[in-house]
Amino acid sequence: MLNTAQTSESPLQIEVTSPVICGTGSKRYVDYTVKLTTTLPVFQQTESTVHRRYSDFEWLHKELERADTKIAVPPLPDKAWQRQLPFRKDNGLFQDDFIEERRRGLEIFINKIAAHPLAQIERALHVFLFEPEIDLTKYVRGKVNK
């Protein structure tokens, strides 16, 4: 079986796949699988698979938007407040079509970010792409050493 990074022109590929609804009631959320393959030397690993939810993407967006990063951060897919209203006749945030639309938007977002040379040296991106859990008690802002 060929490695997708070797069969593509791109030295960096990130897929956001396999959305799964987790939790119950008001604690429900969608978990996405984020798979990375890369040949870029700035990343210490060539492959990674982590699970992230929308709020993790929001955290990364906020971290990279800081004034001192000088990165033009693309927008995330909309928060979709109207889909969170009670008494809807559908599943709101958990409708299949909405989940798929958001998944595509998150995949576009993370690929644009990860392809940006200034973002590639931000510790937040490395934590997002490689750490099994984003532990904010241990996270320290800054650059990674190449």
JSON list of C-alpha atoms in Angstrom, two decimals:
[
{"chain": "A", "resi": 1, "resn": "MET", "atom": "CA", "xyz": [0.00, 0.00, 0.00]},
{"chain": "A", "resi": 2, "resn": "LEU", "atom": "CA", "xyz": [1.41, 3.41, -0.95]},
{"chain": "A", "resi": 3, "resn": "ASN", "atom": "CA", "xyz": [1.66, 6.22, 1.56]},
{"chain": "A", "resi": 4, "resn": "THR", "atom": "CA", "xyz": [-0.63, 9.10, 0.52]},
{"chain": "A", "resi": 5, "resn": "ALA", "atom": "CA", "xyz": [2.16, 11.63, 1.10]},
{"chain": "A", "resi": 6, "resn": "GLN", "atom": "CA", "xyz": [4.29, 9.79, -1.46]},
{"chain": "A", "resi": 7, "resn": "THR", "atom": "CA", "xyz": [1.55, 9.55, -4.08]},
{"chain": "A", "resi": 8, "resn": "SER", "atom": "CA", "xyz": [0.72, 13.26, -3.94]},
{"chain": "A", "resi": 9, "resn": "GLU", "atom": "CA", "xyz": [2.58, 16.36, -5.07]},
{"chain": "A", "resi": 10, "resn": "SER", "atom": "CA", "xyz": [1.97, 17.98, -1.69]},
{"chain": "A", "resi": 11, "resn": "PRO", "atom": "CA", "xyz": [4.52, 17.57, 1.13]},
{"chain": "A", "resi": 12, "resn": "LEU", "atom": "CA", "xyz": [1.66, 18.12, 3.59]},
{"chain": "A", "resi": 13, "resn": "GLN", "atom": "CA", "xyz": [-1.79, 16.56, 3.64]},
{"chain": "A", "resi": 14, "resn": "ILE", "atom": "CA", "xyz": [-4.39, 16.82, 6.36]},
{"chain": "A", "resi": 15, "resn": "GLU", "atom": "CA", "xyz": [-7.74, 15.12, 6.28]},
{"chain": "A", "resi": 16, "resn": "VAL", "atom": "CA", "xyz": [-10.62, 15.79, 8.67]},
{"chain": "A", "resi": 17, "resn": "THR", "atom": "CA", "xyz": [-12.70, 12.61, 8.62]},
{"chain": "A", "resi": 18, "resn": "SER", "atom": "CA", "xyz": [-15.04, 10.30, 10.50]},
{"chain": "A", "resi": 19, "resn": "PRO", "atom": "CA", "xyz": [-17.31, 12.70, 12.39]},
{"chain": "A", "resi": 20, "resn": "VAL", "atom": "CA", "xyz": [-18.87, 10.94, 15.39]},
{"chain": "A", "resi": 21, "resn": "ILE", "atom": "CA", "xyz": [-21.52, 12.38, 17.70]},
{"chain": "A", "resi": 22, "resn": "CYS", "atom": "CA", "xyz": [-20.43, 11.92, 21.32]},
{"chain": "A", "resi": 23, "resn": "GLY", "atom": "CA", "xyz": [-22.10, 12.60, 24.66]},
{"chain": "A", "resi": 24, "resn": "THR", "atom": "CA", "xyz": [-25.77, 13.05, 25.50]},
{"chain": "A", "resi": 25, "resn": "GLY", "atom": "CA", "xyz": [-28.21, 15.91, 25.89]},
{"chain": "A", "resi": 26, "resn": "SER", "atom": "CA", "xyz": [-26.62, 19.34, 26.17]},
{"chain": "A", "resi": 27, "resn": "LYS", "atom": "CA", "xyz": [-23.17, 17.71, 26.45]},
{"chain": "A", "resi": 28, "resn": "ARG", "atom": "CA", "xyz": [-23.29, 16.37, 22.86]},
{"chain": "A", "resi": 29, "resn": "TYR", "atom": "CA", "xyz": [-20.51, 17.28, 20.46]},
{"chain": "A", "resi": 30, "resn": "VAL", "atom": "CA", "xyz": [-19.01, 16.01, 17.22]},
{"chain": "A", "resi": 31, "resn": "ASP", "atom": "CA", "xyz": [-15.58, 14.39, 17.33]},
{"chain": "A", "resi": 32, "resn": "TYR", "atom": "CA", "xyz": [-13.52, 14.57, 14.12]},
{"chain": "A", "resi": 33, "resn": "THR", "atom": "CA", "xyz": [-10.48, 12.49, 13.21]},
{"chain": "A", "resi": 34, "resn": "VAL", "atom": "CA", "xyz": [-7.60, 14.67, 11.98]},
{"chain": "A", "resi": 35, "resn": "LYS", "atom": "CA", "xyz": [-5.02, 12.70, 9.97]},
{"chain": "A", "resi": 36, "resn": "LEU", "atom": "CA", "xyz": [-1.73, 14.25, 8.88]},
{"chain": "A", "resi": 37, "resn": "THR", "atom": "CA", "xyz": [0.97, 12.98, 6.55]},
{"chain": "A", "resi": 38, "resn": "THR", "atom": "CA", "xyz": [3.96, 15.16, 5.78]},
{"chain": "A", "resi": 39, "resn": "THR", "atom": "CA", "xyz": [7.53, 15.25, 4.58]},
{"chain": "A", "resi": 40, "resn": "LEU", "atom": "CA", "xyz": [8.15, 18.78, 5.88]},
{"chain": "A", "resi": 41, "resn": "PRO", "atom": "CA", "xyz": [11.16, 18.87, 8.23]},
{"chain": "A", "resi": 42, "resn": "VAL", "atom": "CA", "xyz": [9.52, 21.44, 10.55]},
{"chain": "A", "resi": 43, "resn": "PHE", "atom": "CA", "xyz": [7.27, 18.66, 11.85]},
{"chain": "A", "resi": 44, "resn": "GLN", "atom": "CA", "xyz": [8.92, 16.08, 14.10]},
{"chain": "A", "resi": 45, "resn": "GLN", "atom": "CA", "xyz": [6.60, 13.29, 12.97]},
{"chain": "A", "resi": 46, "resn": "THR", "atom": "CA", "xyz": [5.63, 12.31, 9.42]},
{"chain": "A", "resi": 47, "resn": "GLU", "atom": "CA", "xyz": [2.21, 10.95, 10.41]},
{"chain": "A", "resi": 48, "resn": "SER", "atom": "CA", "xyz": [-0.34, 11.72, 13.08]},
{"chain": "A", "resi": 49, "resn": "THR", "atom": "CA", "xyz": [-3.95, 10.92, 13.91]},
{"chain": "A", "resi": 50, "resn": "VAL", "atom": "CA", "xyz": [-5.75, 12.89, 16.62]},
{"chain": "A", "resi": 51, "resn": "HIS", "atom": "CA", "xyz": [-9.37, 13.51, 17.57]},
{"chain": "A", "resi": 52, "resn": "ARG", "atom": "CA", "xyz": [-10.63, 17.07, 17.74]},
{"chain": "A", "resi": 53, "resn": "ARG", "atom": "CA", "xyz": [-13.92, 18.84, 18.24]},
{"chain": "A", "resi": 54, "resn": "TYR", "atom": "CA", "xyz": [-15.02, 22.23, 16.91]},
{"chain": "A", "resi": 55, "resn": "SER", "atom": "CA", "xyz": [-13.91, 23.99, 20.12]},
{"chain": "A", "resi": 56, "resn": "ASP", "atom": "CA", "xyz": [-10.35, 22.68, 19.56]},
{"chain": "A", "resi": 57, "resn": "PHE", "atom": "CA", "xyz": [-10.33, 24.31, 16.12]},
{"chain": "A", "resi": 58, "resn": "GLU", "atom": "CA", "xyz": [-11.61, 27.52, 17.78]},
{"chain": "A", "resi": 59, "resn": "TRP", "atom": "CA", "xyz": [-8.75, 27.36, 20.29]},
{"chain": "A", "resi": 60, "resn": "LEU", "atom": "CA", "xyz": [-6.19, 27.01, 17.49]},
{"chain": "A", "resi": 61, "resn": "HIS", "atom": "CA", "xyz": [-7.79, 29.88, 15.55]},
{"chain": "A", "resi": 62, "resn": "LYS", "atom": "CA", "xyz": [-7.63, 32.14, 18.63]},
{"chain": "A", "resi": 63, "resn": "GLU", "atom": "CA", "xyz": [-4.02, 31.21, 19.39]},
{"chain": "A", "resi": 64, "resn": "LEU", "atom": "CA", "xyz": [-2.88, 31.94, 15.83]},
{"chain": "A", "resi": 65, "resn": "GLU", "atom": "CA", "xyz": [-4.83, 35.21, 15.65]},
{"chain": "A", "resi": 66, "resn": "ARG", "atom": "CA", "xyz": [-2.69, 36.76, 18.37]},
{"chain": "A", "resi": 67, "resn": "ALA", "atom": "CA", "xyz": [-1.11, 39.99, 17.17]},
{"chain": "A", "resi": 68, "resn": "ASP", "atom": "CA", "xyz": [2.48, 38.74, 17.51]},
{"chain": "A", "resi": 69, "resn": "THR", "atom": "CA", "xyz": [2.09, 35.80, 15.10]},
{"chain": "A", "resi": 70, "resn": "LYS", "atom": "CA", "xyz": [1.64, 37.98, 11.96]},
{"chain": "A", "resi": 71, "resn": "ILE", "atom": "CA", "xyz": [-0.49, 35.21, 10.43]},
{"chain": "A", "resi": 72, "resn": "ALA", "atom": "CA", "xyz": [-3.60, 36.02, 8.38]},
{"chain": "A", "resi": 73, "resn": "VAL", "atom": "CA", "xyz": [-5.81, 33.34, 9.90]},
{"chain": "A", "resi": 74, "resn": "PRO", "atom": "CA", "xyz": [-8.62, 32.13, 7.62]},
{"chain": "A", "resi": 75, "resn": "PRO", "atom": "CA", "xyz": [-12.11, 31.98, 9.10]},
{"chain": "A", "resi": 76, "resn": "LEU", "atom": "CA", "xyz": [-13.59, 28.88, 10.66]},
{"chain": "A", "resi": 77, "resn": "PRO", "atom": "CA", "xyz": [-16.93, 27.53, 9.47]},
{"chain": "A", "resi": 78, "resn": "ASP", "atom": "CA", "xyz": [-19.78, 29.41, 11.15]},
{"chain": "A", "resi": 79, "resn": "LYS", "atom": "CA", "xyz": [-20.73, 28.67, 14.75]},
{"chain": "A", "resi": 80, "resn": "ALA", "atom": "CA", "xyz": [-24.35, 28.12, 13.56]},
{"chain": "A", "resi": 81, "resn": "TRP", "atom": "CA", "xyz": [-26.13, 29.58, 16.58]},
{"chain": "A", "resi": 82, "resn": "GLN", "atom": "CA", "xyz": [-29.56, 29.15, 14.95]},
{"chain": "A", "resi": 83, "resn": "ARG", "atom": "CA", "xyz": [-28.99, 25.39, 14.79]},
{"chain": "A", "resi": 84, "resn": "GLN", "atom": "CA", "xyz": [-28.58, 25.33, 18.58]},
{"chain": "A", "resi": 85, "resn": "LEU", "atom": "CA", "xyz": [-32.03, 26.74, 19.34]},
{"chain": "A", "resi": 86, "resn": "PRO", "atom": "CA", "xyz": [-34.38, 24.48, 21.30]},
{"chain": "A", "resi": 87, "resn": "PHE", "atom": "CA", "xyz": [-37.58, 23.07, 19.80]},
{"chain": "A", "resi": 88, "resn": "ARG", "atom": "CA", "xyz": [-36.15, 22.59, 16.32]},
{"chain": "A", "resi": 89, "resn": "LYS", "atom": "CA", "xyz": [-37.84, 20.00, 14.17]},
{"chain": "A", "resi": 90, "resn": "ASP", "atom": "CA", "xyz": [-34.46, 18.58, 13.06]},
{"chain": "A", "resi": 91, "resn": "ASN", "atom": "CA", "xyz": [-31.21, 17.61, 14.79]},
{"chain": "A", "resi": 92, "resn": "GLY", "atom": "CA", "xyz": [-29.70, 21.10, 14.47]},
{"chain": "A", "resi": 93, "resn": "LEU", "atom": "CA", "xyz": [-25.94, 20.87, 14.86]},
{"chain": "A", "resi": 94, "resn": "PHE", "atom": "CA", "xyz": [-26.21, 17.11, 14.55]},
{"chain": "A", "resi": 95, "resn": "GLN", "atom": "CA", "xyz": [-27.88, 16.98, 11.12]},
{"chain": "A", "resi": 96, "resn": "ASP", "atom": "CA", "xyz": [-25.78, 14.88, 8.71]},
{"chain": "A", "resi": 97, "resn": "ASP", "atom": "CA", "xyz": [-25.65, 17.61, 6.06]},
{"chain": "A", "resi": 98, "resn": "PHE", "atom": "CA", "xyz": [-24.51, 20.24, 8.57]},
{"chain": "A", "resi": 99, "resn": "ILE", "atom": "CA", "xyz": [-21.84, 17.93, 10.04]},
{"chain": "A", "resi": 100, "resn": "GLU", "atom": "CA", "xyz": [-20.49, 17.22, 6.55]},
{"chain": "A", "resi": 101, "resn": "GLU", "atom": "CA", "xyz": [-20.48, 20.91, 5.60]},
{"chain": "A", "resi": 102, "resn": "ARG", "atom": "CA", "xyz": [-18.63, 21.78, 8.81]},
{"chain": "A", "resi": 103, "resn": "ARG", "atom": "CA", "xyz": [-16.17, 18.88, 8.31]},
{"chain": "A", "resi": 104, "resn": "ARG", "atom": "CA", "xyz": [-15.26, 20.19, 4.85]},
{"chain": "A", "resi": 105, "resn": "GLY", "atom": "CA", "xyz": [-14.83, 23.72, 6.22]},
{"chain": "A", "resi": 106, "resn": "LEU", "atom": "CA", "xyz": [-12.60, 22.52, 9.06]},
{"chain": "A", "resi": 107, "resn": "GLU", "atom": "CA", "xyz": [-10.48, 20.51, 6.60]},
{"chain": "A", "resi": 108, "resn": "ILE", "atom": "CA", "xyz": [-10.00, 23.58, 4.38]},
{"chain": "A", "resi": 109, "resn": "PHE", "atom": "CA", "xyz": [-9.16, 25.70, 7.44]},
{"chain": "A", "resi": 110, "resn": "ILE", "atom": "CA", "xyz": [-6.54, 23.34, 8.89]},
{"chain": "A", "resi": 111, "resn": "ASN", "atom": "CA", "xyz": [-4.88, 22.75, 5.51]},
{"chain": "A", "resi": 112, "resn": "LYS", "atom": "CA", "xyz": [-4.56, 26.50, 4.87]},
{"chain": "A", "resi": 113, "resn": "ILE", "atom": "CA", "xyz": [-3.13, 27.05, 8.35]},
{"chain": "A", "resi": 114, "resn": "ALA", "atom": "CA", "xyz": [-0.71, 24.12, 8.25]},
{"chain": "A", "resi": 115, "resn": "ALA", "atom": "CA", "xyz": [0.62, 25.20, 4.82]},
{"chain": "A", "resi": 116, "resn": "HIS", "atom": "CA", "xyz": [1.51, 28.68, 6.15]},
{"chain": "A", "resi": 117, "resn": "PRO", "atom": "CA", "xyz": [5.26, 28.93, 6.91]},
{"chain": "A", "resi": 118, "resn": "LEU", "atom": "CA", "xyz": [4.74, 31.18, 9.96]},
{"chain": "A", "resi": 119, "resn": "ALA", "atom": "CA", "xyz": [2.02, 28.93, 11.37]},
{"chain": "A", "resi": 120, "resn": "GLN", "atom": "CA", "xyz": [4.25, 25.87, 10.94]},
{"chain": "A", "resi": 121, "resn": "ILE", "atom": "CA", "xyz": [6.60, 27.12, 13.64]},
{"chain": "A", "resi": 122, "resn": "GLU", "atom": "CA", "xyz": [3.84, 27.94, 16.14]},
{"chain": "A", "resi": 123, "resn": "ARG", "atom": "CA", "xyz": [3.67, 25.55, 19.09]},
{"chain": "A", "resi": 124, "resn": "ALA", "atom": "CA", "xyz": [-0.16, 25.73, 19.02]},
{"chain": "A", "resi": 125, "resn": "LEU", "atom": "CA", "xyz": [-0.27, 24.08, 15.59]},
{"chain": "A", "resi": 126, "resn": "HIS", "atom": "CA", "xyz": [2.08, 21.31, 16.70]},
{"chain": "A", "resi": 127, "resn": "VAL", "atom": "CA", "xyz": [-0.01, 20.67, 19.82]},
{"chain": "A", "resi": 128, "resn": "PHE", "atom": "CA", "xyz": [-3.19, 20.62, 17.72]},
{"chain": "A", "resi": 129, "resn": "LEU", "atom": "CA", "xyz": [-1.79, 18.21, 15.12]},
{"chain": "A", "resi": 130, "resn": "PHE", "atom": "CA", "xyz": [0.26, 15.85, 17.28]},
{"chain": "A", "resi": 131, "resn": "GLU", "atom": "CA", "xyz": [-0.85, 15.80, 20.93]},
{"chain": "A", "resi": 132, "resn": "PRO", "atom": "CA", "xyz": [-3.56, 13.23, 21.78]},
{"chain": "A", "resi": 133, "resn": "GLU", "atom": "CA", "xyz": [-5.16, 15.79, 24.12]},
{"chain": "A", "resi": 134, "resn": "ILE", "atom": "CA", "xyz": [-4.81, 19.57, 24.16]},
{"chain": "A", "resi": 135, "resn": "ASP", "atom": "CA", "xyz": [-3.80, 20.12, 27.79]},
{"chain": "A", "resi": 136, "resn": "LEU", "atom": "CA", "xyz": [-4.02, 23.86, 28.48]},
{"chain": "A", "resi": 137, "resn": "THR", "atom": "CA", "xyz": [-2.44, 23.39, 31.91]},
{"chain": "A", "resi": 138, "resn": "LYS", "atom": "CA", "xyz": [0.82, 22.34, 30.19]},
{"chain": "A", "resi": 139, "resn": "TYR", "atom": "CA", "xyz": [0.58, 24.44, 27.03]},
{"chain": "A", "resi": 140, "resn": "VAL", "atom": "CA", "xyz": [3.04, 27.33, 26.67]},
{"chain": "A", "resi": 141, "resn": "ARG", "atom": "CA", "xyz": [2.74, 29.74, 23.75]},
{"chain": "A", "resi": 142, "resn": "GLY", "atom": "CA", "xyz": [5.70, 30.16, 21.50]},
{"chain": "A", "resi": 143, "resn": "LYS", "atom": "CA", "xyz": [7.65, 28.86, 18.57]},
{"chain": "A", "resi": 144, "resn": "VAL", "atom": "CA", "xyz": [8.96, 25.35, 18.07]},
{"chain": "A", "resi": 145, "resn": "ASN", "atom": "CA", "xyz": [12.63, 24.72, 17.45]},
{"chain": "A", "resi": 146, "resn": "LYS", "atom": "CA", "xyz": [13.21, 23.44, 13.94]}
]
